[in-house]
XYZ file of N, CA and C in Angstrom:
525
model
N -39.242 85.323 -143.343
C -38.594 84.648 -142.230
C -38.403 85.658 -141.097
N -38.647 85.223 -139.879
C -38.495 86.112 -138.738
C -37.024 86.343 -138.431
N -36.730 87.473 -137.855
C -35.358 87.843 -137.531
C -35.086 87.467 -136.081
N -34.241 86.447 -135.882
C -33.894 86.011 -134.531
C -32.698 86.789 -134.019
N -32.684 87.038 -132.719
C -31.577 87.748 -132.088
C -30.390 86.817 -131.930
N -29.206 87.402 -131.843
C -28.005 86.605 -131.611
C -27.855 86.318 -130.117
N -26.967 85.397 -129.794
C -26.715 85.053 -128.393
C -26.178 86.273 -127.649
N -25.301 87.031 -128.293
C -24.726 88.212 -127.651
C -25.803 89.239 -127.313
N -26.761 89.420 -128.223
C -27.841 90.376 -127.969
C -28.692 89.928 -126.786
N -28.951 88.638 -126.700
C -29.725 88.108 -125.575
C -28.947 88.265 -124.274
N -27.637 88.015 -124.293
C -26.831 88.168 -123.078
C -26.771 89.625 -122.627
N -26.700 90.547 -123.579
C -26.674 91.965 -123.222
C -27.977 92.422 -122.575
N -29.093 91.830 -122.986
C -30.404 92.265 -122.507
C -31.049 91.289 -121.521
N -30.288 90.365 -120.985
C -30.830 89.334 -120.095
C -31.256 89.947 -118.765
N -32.443 89.591 -118.316
C -32.965 90.026 -117.022
C -33.288 88.808 -116.184
N -32.968 88.693 -114.953
C -32.088 89.577 -114.206
C -30.669 89.463 -114.740
N -29.884 90.467 -114.495
C -28.533 90.533 -115.034
C -27.699 89.389 -114.473
N -27.356 88.411 -115.315
C -26.569 87.259 -114.873
C -25.184 87.246 -115.490
N -24.955 88.079 -116.491
C -23.641 88.165 -117.122
C -23.266 89.626 -117.306
N -21.978 89.858 -117.429
C -21.498 91.188 -117.760
C -20.397 91.060 -118.795
N -20.205 92.113 -119.545
C -19.209 92.139 -120.598
C -17.927 92.726 -120.035
N -16.816 92.043 -120.315
C -15.536 92.470 -119.767
C -14.512 92.494 -120.886
N -13.708 93.539 -120.910
C -12.633 93.617 -121.897
C -11.412 92.878 -121.373
N -10.613 92.371 -122.303
C -9.389 91.678 -121.900
C -8.413 92.688 -121.285
N -7.420 92.179 -120.615
C -6.482 93.007 -119.877
C -5.668 93.903 -120.816
N -5.366 95.099 -120.332
C -4.562 96.047 -121.095
C -3.083 95.932 -120.732
N -2.726 94.940 -119.954
C -1.360 94.809 -119.462
C -0.351 94.643 -120.595
N -0.673 93.804 -121.568
C 0.254 93.564 -122.678
C 0.492 94.837 -123.483
N -0.563 95.575 -123.752
C -0.401 96.804 -124.531
C 0.375 97.858 -123.742
N 0.107 97.969 -122.451
C 0.850 98.932 -121.631
C 2.324 98.548 -121.513
N 2.597 97.251 -121.480
C 3.986 96.784 -121.443
C 4.710 97.155 -122.739
N 4.070 96.979 -123.873
C 4.683 97.345 -125.149
C 4.919 98.848 -125.245
N 3.984 99.647 -124.751
C 4.152 101.099 -124.762
C 5.305 101.509 -123.858
N 5.421 100.857 -122.699
C 6.522 101.142 -121.782
C 7.866 100.774 -122.406
N 7.944 99.635 -123.070
C 9.189 99.224 -123.739
C 9.560 100.226 -124.825
N 8.553 100.724 -125.539
C 8.854 101.707 -126.589
C 9.375 103.008 -125.997
N 8.805 103.427 -124.879
C 9.271 104.662 -124.232
C 10.702 104.494 -123.732
N 11.009 103.340 -123.137
C 12.377 103.064 -122.684
C 13.327 103.050 -123.878
N 12.886 102.494 -124.984
C 13.706 102.468 -126.198
C 13.982 103.878 -126.703
N 12.962 104.754 -126.703
C 13.161 106.138 -127.138
C 14.070 106.908 -126.177
N 13.913 106.656 -124.879
C 14.768 107.327 -123.884
C 16.217 106.898 -124.073
N 16.432 105.603 -124.298
C 17.790 105.096 -124.530
C 18.364 105.698 -125.809
N 17.543 105.808 -126.820
C 17.978 106.365 -128.100
C 18.431 107.820 -127.960
N 17.698 108.589 -127.175
C 18.015 110.017 -127.067
C 19.029 110.343 -125.975
N 19.255 109.459 -125.012
C 20.116 109.794 -123.882
C 21.606 109.566 -124.148
N 21.947 108.804 -125.141
C 23.350 108.546 -125.440
C 23.758 109.264 -126.722
N 25.062 109.514 -126.798
C 25.590 110.089 -128.029
C 26.149 108.937 -128.852
N 25.566 108.741 -130.001
C 25.904 107.590 -130.831
C 26.783 108.035 -132.000
N 27.566 107.091 -132.459
C 28.350 107.338 -133.672
C 27.430 107.164 -134.874
N 27.731 107.842 -135.942
C 26.869 107.776 -137.117
C 26.901 106.408 -137.785
N 27.938 105.646 -137.552
C 28.040 104.325 -138.197
C 27.393 103.209 -137.372
N 26.919 103.517 -136.149
C 26.296 102.491 -135.305
C 24.899 102.124 -135.821
N 24.578 100.870 -135.717
C 23.240 100.419 -136.122
C 22.282 100.333 -134.927
N 22.823 100.276 -133.716
C 21.976 100.145 -132.529
C 20.996 101.305 -132.349
N 21.400 102.566 -132.546
C 20.414 103.643 -132.361
C 19.268 103.565 -133.366
N 19.580 103.178 -134.585
C 18.530 103.039 -135.590
C 17.586 101.893 -135.229
N 18.162 100.824 -134.737
C 17.357 99.677 -134.307
C 16.468 100.046 -133.116
N 17.012 100.791 -132.147
C 16.229 101.235 -131.001
C 15.063 102.128 -131.427
N 15.322 103.036 -132.358
C 14.269 103.937 -132.820
C 13.180 103.169 -133.562
N 13.569 102.265 -134.442
C 12.592 101.495 -135.216
C 11.786 100.575 -134.305
N 12.454 99.866 -133.386
C 11.740 98.991 -132.454
C 10.821 99.791 -131.535
N 11.273 100.959 -131.094
C 10.424 101.808 -130.263
C 9.173 102.239 -130.994
N 9.332 102.624 -132.254
C 8.179 103.034 -133.049
C 7.222 101.865 -133.288
N 7.758 100.692 -133.602
C 6.929 99.501 -133.846
C 6.188 99.098 -132.574
N 6.897 99.041 -131.441
C 6.249 98.654 -130.181
C 5.192 99.675 -129.765
N 5.457 100.960 -129.983
C 4.481 101.989 -129.646
C 3.219 101.837 -130.491
N 3.396 101.614 -131.780
C 2.245 101.451 -132.673
C 1.422 100.221 -132.298
N 2.095 99.102 -132.097
C 1.393 97.862 -131.741
C 0.726 98.002 -130.377
N 1.407 98.618 -129.420
C 0.835 98.807 -128.085
C -0.417 99.660 -128.101
N -0.403 100.734 -128.884
C -1.588 101.599 -128.974
C -2.735 100.858 -129.646
N -2.439 100.138 -130.727
C -3.492 99.379 -131.406
C -4.075 98.295 -130.500
N -3.208 97.578 -129.771
C -3.699 96.542 -128.859
C -4.537 97.135 -127.724
N -4.193 98.333 -127.295
C -4.949 98.962 -126.217
C -6.366 99.309 -126.663
N -6.504 99.872 -127.848
C -7.819 100.320 -128.302
C -8.658 99.214 -128.930
N -8.044 98.139 -129.369
C -8.791 97.047 -129.999
C -8.731 95.771 -129.160
N -8.982 95.904 -127.865
C -9.019 94.735 -126.986
C -10.324 93.981 -127.182
N -10.245 92.662 -127.109
C -11.442 91.843 -127.263
C -12.251 91.870 -125.969
N -13.546 91.744 -126.128
C -14.404 91.661 -124.954
C -15.051 90.279 -124.915
N -15.378 89.849 -123.727
C -16.016 88.556 -123.538
C -17.015 88.660 -122.388
N -17.884 87.676 -122.321
C -18.915 87.662 -121.292
C -18.446 86.832 -120.106
N -18.814 87.294 -118.912
C -18.446 86.621 -117.670
C -19.715 86.438 -116.845
N -19.885 85.238 -116.300
C -21.036 84.954 -115.449
C -20.898 85.709 -114.138
N -21.929 86.397 -113.741
C -21.906 87.187 -112.517
C -21.902 86.280 -111.282
N -22.601 85.156 -111.389
C -22.746 84.247 -110.255
C -21.449 83.494 -109.945
N -20.815 82.923 -110.971
C -19.626 82.096 -110.750
C -18.329 82.778 -111.153
N -18.413 83.968 -111.752
C -17.254 84.726 -112.217
C -16.410 83.914 -113.211
N -17.084 83.142 -114.069
C -16.408 82.360 -115.101
C -16.697 82.941 -116.470
N -15.710 82.860 -117.336
C -15.840 83.352 -118.703
C -16.717 82.401 -119.512
N -17.564 82.949 -120.362
C -18.366 82.139 -121.280
C -17.526 81.866 -122.520
N -17.217 80.607 -122.743
C -16.398 80.202 -123.881
C -17.280 79.868 -125.068
N -16.818 80.208 -126.251
C -17.564 79.954 -127.471
C -17.050 78.686 -128.137
N -17.984 77.817 -128.529
C -17.657 76.598 -129.271
C -18.640 76.473 -130.419
N -18.184 75.838 -131.489
C -19.052 75.668 -132.646
C -18.898 74.274 -133.227
N -20.009 73.726 -133.687
C -20.045 72.467 -134.423
C -20.630 72.753 -135.792
N -20.027 72.187 -136.822
C -20.495 72.415 -138.189
C -21.200 71.177 -138.715
N -22.307 71.411 -139.416
C -23.112 70.319 -139.951
C -23.406 70.558 -141.420
N -23.798 69.488 -142.091
C -24.227 69.574 -143.485
C -25.514 70.399 -143.546
N -25.651 71.213 -144.570
C -26.797 72.113 -144.698
C -28.115 71.341 -144.753
N -28.083 70.129 -145.284
C -29.297 69.326 -145.417
C -29.837 68.862 -144.061
N -29.043 68.980 -143.017
C -29.431 68.534 -141.679
C -30.098 69.649 -140.861
N -30.419 70.773 -141.479
C -30.929 71.931 -140.746
C -32.210 71.634 -139.979
N -33.190 71.057 -140.614
C -34.470 70.815 -139.926
C -34.294 69.820 -138.780
N -33.453 68.809 -138.965
C -33.212 67.833 -137.901
C -32.513 68.493 -136.717
N -31.497 69.317 -137.007
C -30.753 69.976 -135.942
C -31.652 70.924 -135.148
N -32.470 71.688 -135.841
C -33.388 72.608 -135.163
C -34.367 71.827 -134.280
N -34.881 70.720 -134.797
C -35.828 69.913 -134.019
C -35.148 69.310 -132.783
N -33.905 68.856 -132.923
C -33.190 68.267 -131.785
C -32.886 69.304 -130.711
N -32.513 70.501 -131.117
C -32.217 71.560 -130.147
C -33.497 71.978 -129.421
N -34.567 72.150 -130.158
C -35.817 72.597 -129.536
C -36.437 71.531 -128.637
N -36.265 70.256 -128.994
C -36.839 69.191 -128.169
C -35.942 68.819 -126.991
N -34.676 69.184 -127.057
C -33.754 68.851 -125.972
C -33.110 67.491 -126.118
N -33.235 66.850 -127.278
C -32.620 65.535 -127.536
C -31.187 65.734 -128.028
N -30.340 66.181 -127.144
C -28.989 66.563 -127.541
C -28.089 65.377 -127.867
N -28.398 64.196 -127.329
C -27.576 63.023 -127.624
C -27.675 62.615 -129.086
N -28.772 62.965 -129.749
C -28.983 62.604 -131.148
C -28.178 63.478 -132.108
N -27.589 64.555 -131.611
C -26.824 65.456 -132.472
C -25.633 64.739 -133.102
N -25.068 63.790 -132.382
C -23.904 63.062 -132.915
C -24.266 62.220 -134.139
N -25.541 61.920 -134.352
C -25.966 61.127 -135.503
C -26.103 61.963 -136.773
N -26.049 63.282 -136.650
C -26.166 64.149 -137.816
C -24.844 64.180 -138.587
N -24.950 64.428 -139.877
C -23.777 64.470 -140.738
C -23.020 65.775 -140.506
N -21.765 65.661 -140.104
C -20.965 66.858 -139.832
C -20.323 67.367 -141.118
N -19.793 68.572 -141.029
C -19.189 69.213 -142.180
C -17.990 70.031 -141.713
N -17.109 70.358 -142.644
C -15.958 71.192 -142.300
C -16.190 72.646 -142.685
N -17.186 72.904 -143.510
C -17.486 74.279 -143.896
C -18.521 74.858 -142.934
N -18.713 76.137 -143.052
C -19.619 76.792 -142.104
C -21.012 77.001 -142.705
N -21.528 76.040 -143.442
C -22.860 76.152 -144.021
C -23.938 76.146 -142.966
N -23.801 75.294 -141.970
C -24.747 75.199 -140.858
C -23.932 74.928 -139.603
N -24.166 75.721 -138.589
C -23.370 75.524 -137.371
C -24.232 75.669 -136.130
N -23.804 74.944 -135.133
C -24.398 75.039 -133.806
C -23.404 75.809 -132.956
N -23.795 76.990 -132.496
C -22.920 77.837 -131.699
C -23.331 77.736 -130.247
N -22.348 77.481 -129.374
C -22.615 77.293 -127.944
C -21.720 78.241 -127.152
N -22.318 79.001 -126.245
C -21.591 79.814 -125.283
C -21.908 79.249 -123.908
N -20.855 78.840 -123.178
C -21.081 78.210 -121.877
C -19.910 78.451 -120.944
N -20.202 78.433 -119.656
C -19.147 78.466 -118.653
C -18.538 77.070 -118.551
N -17.374 76.981 -117.913
C -16.701 75.676 -117.786
C -17.541 74.669 -117.022
N -18.222 75.112 -115.976
C -19.003 74.172 -115.176
C -20.405 73.947 -115.719
N -20.826 74.705 -116.727
C -22.125 74.493 -117.356
C -23.292 75.151 -116.665
N -23.038 75.999 -115.677
C -24.144 76.689 -114.993
C -24.927 77.590 -115.950
N -24.232 78.197 -116.863
C -24.869 79.056 -117.847
C -24.464 78.569 -119.228
N -25.449 78.153 -120.024
C -25.180 77.588 -121.339
C -26.281 78.012 -122.307
N -25.888 78.610 -123.409
C -26.820 79.011 -124.456
C -26.345 78.441 -125.784
N -27.301 78.070 -126.637
C -26.950 77.563 -127.963
C -27.867 78.177 -129.000
N -27.386 78.163 -130.245
C -28.156 78.725 -131.340
C -27.701 78.084 -132.648
N -28.659 77.822 -133.541
C -28.355 77.282 -134.857
C -28.238 78.454 -135.827
N -27.117 78.487 -136.567
C -26.837 79.567 -137.503
C -26.538 78.952 -138.861
N -27.111 79.526 -139.910
C -26.880 79.043 -141.273
C -26.276 80.156 -142.112
N -25.505 79.752 -143.103
C -24.906 80.694 -144.045
C -25.767 80.686 -145.298
N -26.569 81.742 -145.466
C -27.520 81.832 -146.577
C -27.293 83.153 -147.307
N -27.186 83.091 -148.602
C -27.046 84.291 -149.445
C -25.923 85.198 -148.971
N -24.749 84.617 -148.783
C -23.540 85.350 -148.405
C -23.628 86.074 -147.068
N -24.463 85.575 -146.163
C -24.526 86.137 -144.820
C -24.971 85.070 -143.830
N -24.567 85.235 -142.597
C -24.981 84.311 -141.545
C -26.351 84.726 -141.030
N -27.252 83.753 -140.936
C -28.615 84.005 -140.491
C -28.887 83.154 -139.257
N -29.424 83.766 -138.215
C -29.786 83.040 -137.003
C -31.081 82.273 -137.270
N -30.989 80.953 -137.345
C -32.147 80.117 -137.647
C -33.057 79.992 -136.430
N -32.461 79.794 -135.273
C -33.246 79.674 -134.045
C -32.898 80.828 -133.110
N -33.780 81.079 -132.190
C -33.445 82.040 -131.148
C -32.570 81.314 -130.118
N -31.726 82.035 -129.386
C -30.854 81.380 -128.414
C -31.652 80.625 -127.366
N -31.188 79.417 -127.047
C -31.870 78.585 -126.065
C -30.978 78.432 -124.832
N -31.557 78.688 -123.675
C -30.859 78.528 -122.403
C -31.015 77.076 -121.971
N -29.904 76.397 -121.710
C -29.927 74.973 -121.370
C -29.763 74.760 -119.871
N -30.304 73.647 -119.412
C -30.133 73.251 -118.015
C -28.727 72.702 -117.823
N -28.369 72.413 -116.577
C -27.034 71.902 -116.275
C -26.784 70.552 -116.944
N -27.771 69.652 -116.940
C -27.580 68.339 -117.570
C -27.448 68.472 -119.091
N -28.245 69.354 -119.701
C -28.119 69.580 -121.140
C -26.766 70.206 -121.468
N -26.288 71.106 -120.616
C -24.981 71.734 -120.831
C -23.867 70.701 -120.763
N -23.981 69.750 -119.851
C -22.967 68.696 -119.764
C -23.012 67.790 -120.993
N -24.205 67.537 -121.525
C -24.326 66.752 -122.753
C -23.682 67.501 -123.925
N -23.948 68.780 -124.029
C -23.338 69.579 -125.090
C -21.821 69.626 -124.955
N -21.338 69.728 -123.731
C -19.894 69.749 -123.505
C -19.259 68.437 -123.957
N -19.916 67.326 -123.655
C -19.403 66.023 -124.085
C -19.393 65.907 -125.605
N -20.421 66.435 -126.260
C -20.492 66.396 -127.718
C -19.406 67.267 -128.325
N -19.177 68.436 -127.761
C -18.161 69.357 -128.295
C -16.750 68.837 -128.100
N -16.517 68.029 -127.080
C -15.180 67.502 -126.830
C -14.814 66.349 -127.751
N -15.812 65.745 -128.395
C -15.531 64.616 -129.298
C -15.036 65.080 -130.620
């Protein structure tokens, strides 16, 4: 079986460059780090009685906020943004019965997206249709992915859809 690229790999290598990868804001993590520093400053600037619980609480909360803030800063999620419209590409997935694989692949490749609703859906991730699209549908890619032998396998290569196909997919995903 041939090895198909993922949608992310295609977006990273797309020519001409129509999307860029952007990390989420660091504001929340910086706010938590600032709160922890204020907590440590408050803890050290006053003379506390040994029986008070507030200094211990300030120290523990400062340490927790500092740890969470640092982790959030370094492990921020990244997402793709359309260069033309400056809109984020949102990920959506539809799950189907594994037996519907050949039908789903044929419908995606032929562009008969309205027929997708006739396929048997599933709640497990045995076969899924993954769609990355902007809100207005200017940029829309889809790919069929199957779970085979304890790993996800890209069944089809990512397909770039037209605006009308993107609107059809959006209508299907909203149902």
